[in-house]
Amino acid sequence: MTEVKREVFGQMSQEEGGGVVEKFILKSDSVKVEILSLGCIISALEMKGRDGEFSDVVLGFDTLEGYMRKHPFFGAVVGRVANRIAKGRFIVDGKEYQLFLNNGPNSLHGGARGFDKVLWSPQVLPNGICFFRLSPDGEEGYPGDLKVWVTYMLSGGELAINYRAQTSKATPISLTNHAYFNLAGQGSRDIYDHEISIEADSYLPVDDTKIPTGEVAAVQGTGFDLRQPVLLGKHLQKFHLDGFDHNFCLQQAEARRLVARAHHPPTSRTMEVHSTQPGIQFYTGNNLDGSLKGKGAVTYPRHSAFCLETQNWPDAVNKPHFPNTILRPDEEYNHTTWLVFSTA
């Protein structure tokens, strides 16, 4: 059984739009997860280690103030389109749309005020919580009234995150959760002692602004071959990599399948990622710089966390040979990602 509790997390100021931010606590025998109605943010996730002790394995803040300041999307649902759109421009059905540029020359994670920075309407379920919002036509430059539901369900060691959406006009959409993990416990210095594997035969090379070049490159014989588990620190050294911030191309199937696994040998903590999505962005916290004070007043230096963001491929709206990212009025967007936590 999963226990579901709710409490007030904080109050937004009038400038921020007012409104009460709630925190929902989902608790099973092996996992406890805390989720905010602001941005559907996973603000804490506690799991057991080999010793039976619980540790919080996601980065974030103790108070609402932390989340209201600029931060790198800790724990948030990002949209309407996760990742980057080149020059913030795209054409749908012959009409050009221009988005706000918030990442150099590109649009990132939905724009200036994306899904991560707004209040969602919660509905408590027996084993979880469903958040709803209507993203109005023209919000951040995107077409169509978009109804969005994000549901978190906890069962034992498995956290399921389901994303559903319906639109009144054709629009690009790609939703993900941007949680930053460190299985040694948040606030630990780095992730070099983690083993990572990703079930992908190809990845997307990117230009200087992190936009895919359009090439779908084989991982074979490169530092991007993570089909067998690699120890992250040694692997980055061996291939002279500064870190990862790349989309890995998954098997194109609508069904649930294992797509990635992270394992921390010292504590035996393991996280498996299963998903229906066509891609996964592996990011090693390259832009963390120690300037943010996180939970328990710890700092988060470079490479102190990783993200495994299941999503459509970056800039797919401008690349016809990438998986389709356009949702039409007679269709429903429906994807699920399952995070499975264990001491395996």
XYZ file of N, CA and C in Angstrom, residues 103-318:
648
model
N 18.187 30.117 -24.217
C 19.363 29.261 -24.093
C 20.279 29.589 -25.270
N 21.010 30.715 -25.127
C 21.800 31.193 -26.283
C 20.834 31.499 -27.421
N 21.120 30.960 -28.627
C 20.258 31.263 -29.777
C 19.025 30.349 -29.869
N 18.779 29.542 -28.827
C 17.728 28.523 -28.907
C 16.693 28.664 -27.792
N 15.581 27.933 -27.951
C 14.569 27.859 -26.902
C 14.757 26.534 -26.169
N 14.731 26.592 -24.826
C 14.976 25.400 -24.009
C 13.818 25.162 -23.042
N 13.344 23.918 -22.970
C 12.404 23.467 -21.929
C 11.146 24.344 -21.812
N 10.628 24.781 -22.965
C 9.332 25.463 -22.923
C 9.379 26.972 -22.876
N 10.570 27.566 -22.692
C 10.675 29.027 -22.775
C 10.899 29.705 -21.444
N 10.520 30.996 -21.391
C 10.818 31.828 -20.218
C 10.020 31.370 -18.999
N 8.735 31.030 -19.235
C 7.899 30.556 -18.124
C 7.201 29.289 -18.583
N 7.949 28.198 -18.518
C 7.449 26.907 -18.978
C 6.634 26.202 -17.913
N 6.359 24.937 -18.139
C 5.514 24.151 -17.237
C 6.131 24.009 -15.849
N 7.447 24.210 -15.757
C 8.157 24.063 -14.472
C 7.891 25.211 -13.513
N 7.398 26.364 -14.034
C 7.288 27.579 -13.213
C 5.846 27.958 -12.895
N 4.908 27.035 -13.162
C 3.496 27.362 -12.941
C 2.870 26.402 -11.930
N 1.755 26.859 -11.345
C 1.008 26.022 -10.400
C 0.081 25.089 -11.169
N 0.053 23.839 -10.764
C -0.830 22.835 -11.346
C -1.939 22.511 -10.354
N -3.084 22.042 -10.870
C -4.211 21.666 -10.006
C -4.095 20.187 -9.634
N -4.007 19.891 -8.336
C -3.786 18.499 -7.915
C -5.083 17.739 -7.639
N -5.042 16.452 -7.876
C -6.127 15.557 -7.455
C -5.480 14.317 -6.833
N -5.795 14.064 -5.571
C -5.196 12.928 -4.869
C -5.856 11.632 -5.331
N -5.023 10.633 -5.627
C -5.487 9.305 -6.049
C -5.121 8.296 -4.956
N -5.670 7.072 -5.017
C -5.352 6.091 -3.964
C -3.846 5.838 -3.772
N -3.075 5.754 -4.871
C -1.634 5.474 -4.736
C -0.755 6.593 -5.270
N -1.349 7.783 -5.472
C -0.540 8.827 -6.079
C -1.267 10.146 -6.195
N -0.864 10.905 -7.216
C -1.377 12.258 -7.388
C -1.402 12.589 -8.877
N -2.500 13.224 -9.317
C -2.610 13.673 -10.705
C -2.645 15.186 -10.720
N -1.782 15.802 -11.542
C -1.762 17.254 -11.699
C -2.316 17.609 -13.076
N -3.120 18.689 -13.124
C -3.699 19.133 -14.393
C -3.402 20.607 -14.614
N -3.189 20.976 -15.884
C -3.230 22.394 -16.232
C -3.641 22.561 -17.682
N -4.180 23.748 -17.968
C -4.483 24.145 -19.339
C -3.433 25.161 -19.754
N -2.648 24.809 -20.763
C -1.671 25.746 -21.325
C -2.385 26.481 -22.458
N -2.687 27.789 -22.276
C -3.525 28.468 -23.262
C -2.842 28.675 -24.615
N -3.651 28.777 -25.650
C -3.188 29.054 -27.009
C -2.271 30.278 -26.978
N -1.062 30.139 -27.531
C -0.131 31.273 -27.575
C 0.804 31.343 -26.382
N 0.604 30.508 -25.364
C 1.510 30.541 -24.200
C 2.933 30.227 -24.654
N 3.856 31.138 -24.327
C 5.271 30.992 -24.733
C 5.427 30.841 -26.259
N 4.383 31.252 -27.011
C 4.484 31.226 -28.475
C 3.962 29.958 -29.126
N 3.498 28.991 -28.315
C 3.032 27.715 -28.863
C 1.554 27.774 -29.261
N 1.179 27.066 -30.337
C -0.214 27.083 -30.799
C -1.127 26.118 -30.037
N -2.385 26.521 -29.882
C -3.410 25.622 -29.358
C -3.557 25.638 -27.849
N -4.809 25.495 -27.397
C -5.082 25.236 -25.984
C -4.671 23.799 -25.721
N -3.743 23.593 -24.797
C -3.246 22.252 -24.510
C -3.645 21.862 -23.090
N -4.458 20.810 -22.978
C -4.785 20.266 -21.660
C -3.736 19.217 -21.322
N -3.164 19.295 -20.121
C -2.084 18.375 -19.737
C -2.366 17.755 -18.371
N -2.177 16.439 -18.304
C -2.289 15.702 -17.042
C -0.961 14.990 -16.777
N -0.408 15.182 -15.586
C 0.804 14.456 -15.179
C 0.461 13.685 -13.908
N 0.614 12.360 -13.966
C 0.222 11.506 -12.840
C 1.428 10.752 -12.292
N 1.626 10.879 -10.987
C 2.671 10.114 -10.289
C 2.000 9.021 -9.465
N 2.420 7.771 -9.667
C 1.879 6.641 -8.894
C 3.050 5.864 -8.288
N 2.973 5.596 -7.001
C 4.041 4.849 -6.328
C 3.512 3.484 -5.900
N 4.243 2.453 -6.306
C 3.885 1.093 -5.909
C 5.165 0.364 -5.523
N 5.348 0.107 -4.223
C 6.598 -0.504 -3.761
C 7.774 0.377 -4.132
N 8.716 -0.187 -4.899
C 9.901 0.568 -5.311
C 9.754 1.229 -6.673
N 8.536 1.220 -7.231
C 8.353 1.732 -8.593
C 7.528 3.020 -8.605
N 8.122 4.080 -9.167
C 7.421 5.343 -9.362
C 7.083 5.475 -10.847
N 5.780 5.477 -11.158
C 5.341 5.643 -12.551
C 4.957 7.104 -12.762
N 5.426 7.678 -13.878
C 5.056 9.045 -14.240
C 4.397 8.995 -15.616
N 3.094 9.326 -15.649
C 2.350 9.305 -16.908
C 2.038 10.729 -17.350
N 2.254 10.979 -18.635
C 1.987 12.290 -19.229
C 0.907 12.140 -20.304
N -0.178 12.904 -20.166
C -1.229 12.894 -21.186
C -1.531 14.310 -21.606
N -1.884 14.499 -22.876
C -2.232 15.846 -23.342
C -3.168 15.777 -24.531
N -4.013 16.806 -24.647
C -4.917 16.985 -25.788
C -4.852 18.450 -26.191
N -4.951 18.714 -27.498
C -4.780 20.074 -28.002
C -5.931 20.494 -28.922
N -6.114 21.823 -29.022
C -7.144 22.354 -29.934
C -6.558 22.701 -31.300
N -5.218 22.806 -31.388
C -4.521 23.067 -32.663
C -3.262 22.218 -32.694
N -2.786 21.894 -33.894
C -1.549 21.107 -34.011
C -0.405 21.840 -33.304
N 0.306 21.113 -32.450
C 1.407 21.725 -31.689
C 2.498 20.693 -31.425
N 3.755 21.135 -31.380
C 4.794 20.211 -30.902
C 4.641 20.006 -29.401
N 4.967 18.804 -28.941
C 4.923 18.514 -27.506
C 5.948 17.431 -27.190
N 6.622 17.590 -26.061
C 7.536 16.575 -25.546
C 7.716 16.872 -24.070
N 7.244 15.963 -23.225
C 7.262 16.211 -21.781
C 8.208 15.247 -21.080
N 8.911 15.763 -20.082
C 9.786 14.918 -19.279
C 9.881 15.476 -17.876
N 10.498 14.693 -16.990
C 10.830 15.184 -15.660
C 12.343 15.365 -15.576
N 12.747 16.506 -15.005
C 14.163 16.895 -14.993
C 14.812 16.661 -13.624
N 14.482 15.550 -12.970
C 15.101 15.259 -11.667
C 16.600 15.007 -11.826
N 17.370 15.516 -10.869
C 18.815 15.301 -10.789
C 19.070 14.282 -9.679
N 19.733 13.187 -10.010
C 19.935 12.097 -9.058
C 21.402 11.971 -8.634
N 21.594 11.600 -7.373
C 22.880 11.100 -6.906
C 22.553 9.975 -5.923
N 22.827 8.733 -6.353
C 22.400 7.577 -5.561
C 23.217 7.407 -4.278
N 24.315 8.144 -4.154
C 25.066 8.160 -2.893
C 24.346 9.034 -1.864
N 23.360 9.798 -2.337
C 22.656 10.766 -1.492
C 22.922 12.160 -2.007
N 21.871 12.982 -2.069
C 22.032 14.351 -2.582
C 23.026 15.082 -1.686
N 23.854 15.907 -2.307
C 24.897 16.602 -1.546
C 26.222 15.875 -1.585
N 26.218 14.616 -2.079
C 27.489 13.908 -2.273
C 28.271 14.611 -3.387
N 29.587 14.512 -3.315
C 30.467 15.378 -4.112
C 30.373 15.155 -5.614
N 30.284 13.882 -6.048
C 30.245 13.628 -7.492
C 29.542 12.306 -7.765
N 29.444 11.981 -9.046
C 28.767 10.742 -9.459
C 29.752 9.794 -10.147
N 31.042 10.021 -9.942
C 32.067 9.223 -10.639
C 32.046 7.747 -10.240
N 31.491 7.459 -9.040
C 31.469 6.065 -8.582
C 30.157 5.359 -8.956
N 29.374 5.965 -9.873
C 28.136 5.347 -10.350
C 28.402 4.540 -11.621
N 27.727 3.412 -11.742
C 27.736 2.661 -13.005
C 26.479 3.029 -13.789
N 26.675 3.315 -15.071
C 25.554 3.744 -15.928
C 25.494 2.842 -17.154
N 24.282 2.454 -17.529
C 24.113 1.805 -18.834
C 22.854 2.362 -19.507
N 22.919 2.491 -20.836
C 21.793 2.997 -21.630
C 21.602 2.078 -22.834
N 20.368 1.629 -23.018
C 20.045 0.657 -24.070
C 19.864 1.374 -25.414
N 20.943 1.886 -25.958
C 20.834 2.648 -27.207
C 21.986 2.300 -28.148
N 21.644 2.005 -29.397
C 22.648 1.713 -30.433
C 23.133 2.976 -31.123
N 22.396 4.084 -30.941
C 22.808 5.334 -31.590
C 22.506 6.527 -30.695
N 23.154 7.650 -31.026
C 22.965 8.888 -30.268
C 22.979 10.048 -31.260
N 22.674 11.254 -30.759
C 22.631 12.420 -31.636
C 23.803 13.360 -31.350
N 24.776 13.435 -32.282
C 25.834 14.446 -32.140
C 25.213 15.847 -32.192
N 25.834 16.795 -31.489
C 25.279 18.156 -31.423
C 26.309 19.201 -31.847
N 25.789 20.390 -32.216
C 26.676 21.507 -32.566
C 27.079 22.249 -31.281
N 27.735 23.401 -31.444
C 28.237 24.159 -30.287
C 27.123 24.661 -29.376
N 25.897 24.768 -29.920
C 24.791 25.265 -29.098
C 23.897 24.115 -28.605
N 24.397 22.895 -28.711
C 23.723 21.681 -28.229
C 22.496 21.287 -29.067
N 22.430 21.776 -30.303
C 21.360 21.363 -31.218
C 21.872 20.176 -32.031
N 21.070 19.101 -32.147
C 21.511 17.966 -32.967
C 21.839 18.390 -34.402
N 22.914 17.820 -34.933
C 23.335 18.163 -36.301
C 22.402 17.544 -37.332
N 21.636 16.549 -36.912
C 20.770 15.813 -37.833
C 21.265 14.403 -38.065
N 22.564 14.191 -37.774
C 23.127 12.845 -37.917
C 22.637 11.948 -36.772
N 22.320 10.708 -37.108
C 22.037 9.691 -36.091
C 23.257 8.763 -36.097
N 24.110 8.904 -35.087
C 25.424 8.244 -35.110
C 25.423 6.965 -34.284
N 26.093 5.944 -34.797
C 26.230 4.679 -34.063
C 27.119 4.895 -32.841
N 26.762 4.256 -31.728
C 27.574 4.379 -30.511
C 28.787 3.449 -30.561
N 28.709 2.428 -31.383
C 29.766 1.404 -31.478
C 31.153 2.040 -31.604
N 32.070 1.639 -30.732
C 33.446 2.122 -30.816
C 33.656 3.554 -30.355
N 32.656 4.157 -29.694
C 32.790 5.537 -29.204
C 32.557 5.578 -27.696
N 32.787 6.746 -27.104
C 32.521 6.946 -25.682
C 31.032 6.963 -25.356
N 30.212 6.926 -26.413
C 28.754 6.944 -26.207
C 28.166 5.533 -26.156
N 29.028 4.533 -26.250
C 28.549 3.155 -26.166
C 28.407 2.783 -24.687
N 27.172 2.898 -24.200
C 26.891 2.605 -22.787
C 25.993 1.381 -22.665
N 26.028 0.526 -23.687
C 25.147 -0.653 -23.676
C 25.547 -1.647 -22.591
N 26.833 -1.644 -22.237
C 27.282 -2.386 -21.055
C 27.604 -1.355 -19.972
N 27.368 -1.676 -18.688
C 27.600 -0.685 -17.628
C 29.041 -0.161 -17.621
N 29.174 1.148 -17.454
C 30.510 1.755 -17.320
C 30.571 2.502 -15.990
N 31.759 2.513 -15.390
C 31.983 3.332 -14.197
C 32.220 4.753 -14.693
N 31.362 5.672 -14.302
C 31.294 6.973 -14.964
C 32.602 7.769 -14.928
N 33.229 7.873 -13.747
C 34.458 8.657 -13.647
C 35.551 8.147 -14.563
N 35.795 6.851 -14.525
C 36.831 6.237 -15.370
C 36.487 6.395 -16.850
N 35.208 6.251 -17.173
C 34.762 6.324 -18.561
C 34.987 7.730 -19.135
N 34.657 8.762 -18.344
C 34.863 10.143 -18.806
C 36.351 10.402 -19.052
N 37.198 9.878 -18.155
C 38.654 10.032 -18.319
C 39.147 9.312 -19.567
N 38.733 8.081 -19.708
C 39.199 7.239 -20.812
C 38.911 7.874 -22.169
N 37.714 8.473 -22.298
C 37.319 9.041 -23.595
C 37.490 10.564 -23.645
N 38.160 11.133 -22.614
C 38.412 12.584 -22.551
C 37.123 13.369 -22.766
N 36.072 12.967 -22.051
C 34.782 13.649 -22.160
C 34.603 14.597 -20.973
N 34.027 15.772 -21.241
C 33.744 16.725 -20.156
C 32.477 16.341 -19.406
N 31.747 15.384 -19.972
C 30.468 14.991 -19.398
C 29.514 14.706 -20.537
N 28.319 14.265 -20.194
C 27.308 13.993 -21.208
C 26.195 15.035 -21.143
N 25.697 15.431 -22.298
C 24.453 16.193 -22.405
C 23.889 15.860 -23.778
N 23.513 14.595 -23.944
C 23.191 14.069 -25.276
C 21.929 13.219 -25.246
N 21.243 13.216 -26.377
C 20.096 12.336 -26.557
C 20.554 10.985 -27.100
N 20.116 9.937 -26.427
C 20.363 8.580 -26.897
C 19.077 8.061 -27.534
N 19.221 7.434 -28.708
C 18.069 7.020 -29.512
C 17.657 5.614 -29.101
N 16.434 5.505 -28.623
C 15.940 4.224 -28.114
C 15.199 3.471 -29.204
N 15.014 2.199 -28.951
C 14.245 1.353 -29.842
C 12.856 1.983 -30.019
N 12.420 2.107 -31.273
C 11.151 2.787 -31.552
C 9.990 1.832 -31.315
N 9.505 1.802 -30.080
C 8.379 0.939 -29.731
C 7.511 1.711 -28.756
N 6.214 1.563 -28.881
C 5.305 2.270 -27.975
C 5.223 1.577 -26.617
N 5.743 0.349 -26.551
C 5.599 -0.446 -25.334
C 6.645 -0.066 -24.284
N 6.354 -0.429 -23.032
C 7.321 -0.254 -21.947
C 8.549 -1.116 -22.219
N 9.733 -0.514 -22.072
C 10.962 -1.313 -22.115
C 12.024 -0.651 -21.240
N 12.977 -1.475 -20.782
C 14.087 -0.950 -19.984
C 14.955 -0.088 -20.894
N 15.236 1.158 -20.479
C 16.037 2.043 -21.343
C 17.358 2.469 -20.696
N 17.423 2.462 -19.364
C 18.676 2.866 -18.709
C 18.713 2.327 -17.286
N 19.941 2.276 -16.758
C 20.116 1.780 -15.397
C 21.283 2.522 -14.757
N 21.087 2.950 -13.522
C 22.171 3.557 -12.743
C 22.340 2.729 -11.478
N 23.594 2.456 -11.124
C 23.880 1.612 -9.959
C 25.025 2.251 -9.176
N 24.878 2.266 -7.854
C 25.921 2.829 -6.992
C 26.480 1.698 -6.126
N 27.602 1.091 -6.552
C 28.123 -0.087 -5.835
C 28.324 0.101 -4.327
N 28.852 1.247 -3.855
C 29.083 1.354 -2.407
C 27.821 1.182 -1.551
N 26.650 1.606 -2.056
C 25.411 1.492 -1.263
C 24.468 0.426 -1.826
N 24.805 -0.130 -3.007
C 23.945 -1.076 -3.742
C 22.678 -0.427 -4.298
N 22.532 0.894 -4.173
C 21.320 1.536 -4.695
C 21.300 1.463 -6.221
N 20.136 1.109 -6.755
C 19.975 0.960 -8.201
C 18.695 1.654 -8.640
N 18.772 2.336 -9.773
C 17.586 2.925 -10.386
C 17.513 2.459 -11.829
N 16.422 1.788 -12.165
C 16.165 1.423 -13.556
C 15.162 2.412 -14.131
N 15.363 2.761 -15.398
C 14.420 3.630 -16.102
C 13.767 2.803 -17.212
N 12.451 2.707 -17.159
C 11.669 2.057 -18.214
C 10.805 3.145 -18.847
N 10.546 3.051 -20.136
C 9.766 4.123 -20.768
C 9.143 3.686 -22.081
N 8.163 4.488 -22.528
C 7.565 4.335 -23.862
C 8.139 5.370 -24.830
N 9.018 6.249 -24.346
C 9.515 7.370 -25.154
C 10.590 6.933 -26.161
N 10.766 7.716 -27.249
C 11.755 7.363 -28.271
C 13.195 7.788 -27.962
N 13.370 8.629 -26.926
C 14.722 9.101 -26.633
C 14.931 9.296 -25.144
N 16.214 9.394 -24.763
C 16.550 9.706 -23.370
C 17.768 10.620 -23.374
N 17.640 11.761 -22.704
C 18.750 12.700 -22.591
C 19.537 12.329 -21.339
N 20.813 11.992 -21.543
C 21.696 11.696 -20.408
C 22.534 12.939 -20.156
N 22.390 13.503 -18.955
C 23.066 14.753 -18.596
C 23.788 14.546 -17.271
N 25.050 14.945 -17.215
C 25.861 14.683 -16.025
C 26.123 15.942 -15.179
N 25.174 16.886 -15.213
C 25.301 18.062 -14.340
C 26.515 18.906 -14.647
N 26.848 19.023 -15.950
C 28.058 19.756 -16.353
C 27.998 21.239 -15.977
N 26.782 21.804 -15.889
C 26.641 23.237 -15.622
C 26.429 23.557 -14.149
N 26.347 22.531 -13.316
C 26.313 22.794 -11.871
C 27.679 23.357 -11.490
N 27.693 24.388 -10.640
C 28.986 25.046 -10.364
C 29.210 25.338 -8.881
N 28.370 24.754 -8.030
C 28.576 24.962 -6.591
C 27.971 26.241 -6.062
N 27.320 27.031 -6.934
C 26.805 28.330 -6.479
C 25.436 28.222 -5.801
N 24.712 27.124 -6.048
C 23.379 26.986 -5.455
C 23.458 26.255 -4.120
N 22.763 26.816 -3.117
C 22.662 26.149 -1.810
C 21.434 25.245 -1.842
N 21.662 23.944 -1.713
C 20.563 22.996 -1.793
C 20.045 22.580 -0.430
N 19.395 21.427 -0.392
C 18.809 20.916 0.851
C 19.892 20.687 1.896
N 19.594 21.089 3.140
C 20.573 20.910 4.209
C 21.788 21.798 4.029
N 21.614 22.894 3.248
C 22.682 23.898 3.009
C 23.906 23.324 2.297
N 23.737 22.206 1.588
C 24.870 21.675 0.814
C 24.980 22.435 -0.507
N 26.153 22.348 -1.132
C 26.301 22.943 -2.468
C 26.345 21.813 -3.492
N 26.035 22.164 -4.733
C 25.980 21.175 -5.807
C 27.031 21.507 -6.877
N 28.249 20.933 -6.731
C 29.286 21.212 -7.732
C 29.057 20.443 -9.039
N 29.872 20.772 -10.030
C 29.855 20.100 -11.332
C 29.911 18.576 -11.157
N 29.131 17.866 -11.953
C 29.116 16.400 -11.941
C 28.677 15.803 -10.597
N 27.864 16.560 -9.825
C 27.395 16.004 -8.537
C 26.019 15.355 -8.674
N 25.512 15.261 -9.912
C 24.235 14.576 -10.145
C 24.113 14.259 -11.623
N 23.177 13.342 -11.923
C 22.908 13.019 -13.322
C 21.403 13.078 -13.567
N 21.023 13.296 -14.815
C 19.621 13.239 -15.234
C 19.498 12.191 -16.331
N 18.410 11.456 -16.290
C 18.058 10.531 -17.370
C 16.645 10.905 -17.790
N 16.556 11.830 -18.757
C 15.274 12.432 -19.123
C 14.702 11.747 -20.364
N 13.631 10.988 -20.155
C 12.964 10.313 -21.271
C 12.116 11.332 -22.016
N 12.234 11.362 -23.356
C 11.578 12.422 -24.121
C 11.680 12.133 -25.616
N 11.102 13.030 -26.415
C 11.339 12.953 -27.852
C 12.719 13.543 -28.142
N 13.200 13.344 -29.354
C 14.542 13.820 -29.683
C 14.553 15.348 -29.759
N 15.651 15.980 -29.317
C 15.745 17.439 -29.360
C 15.599 17.977 -30.794
N 14.910 19.100 -30.920
C 14.713 19.796 -32.203
C 14.002 18.917 -33.237
N 13.251 17.903 -32.751
C 12.542 16.997 -33.676
C 11.563 17.760 -34.564
N 11.039 18.881 -34.046
C 10.050 19.648 -34.826
C 10.663 20.224 -36.115
N 12.005 20.369 -36.118
C 12.697 20.884 -37.312
C 13.475 19.815 -38.074
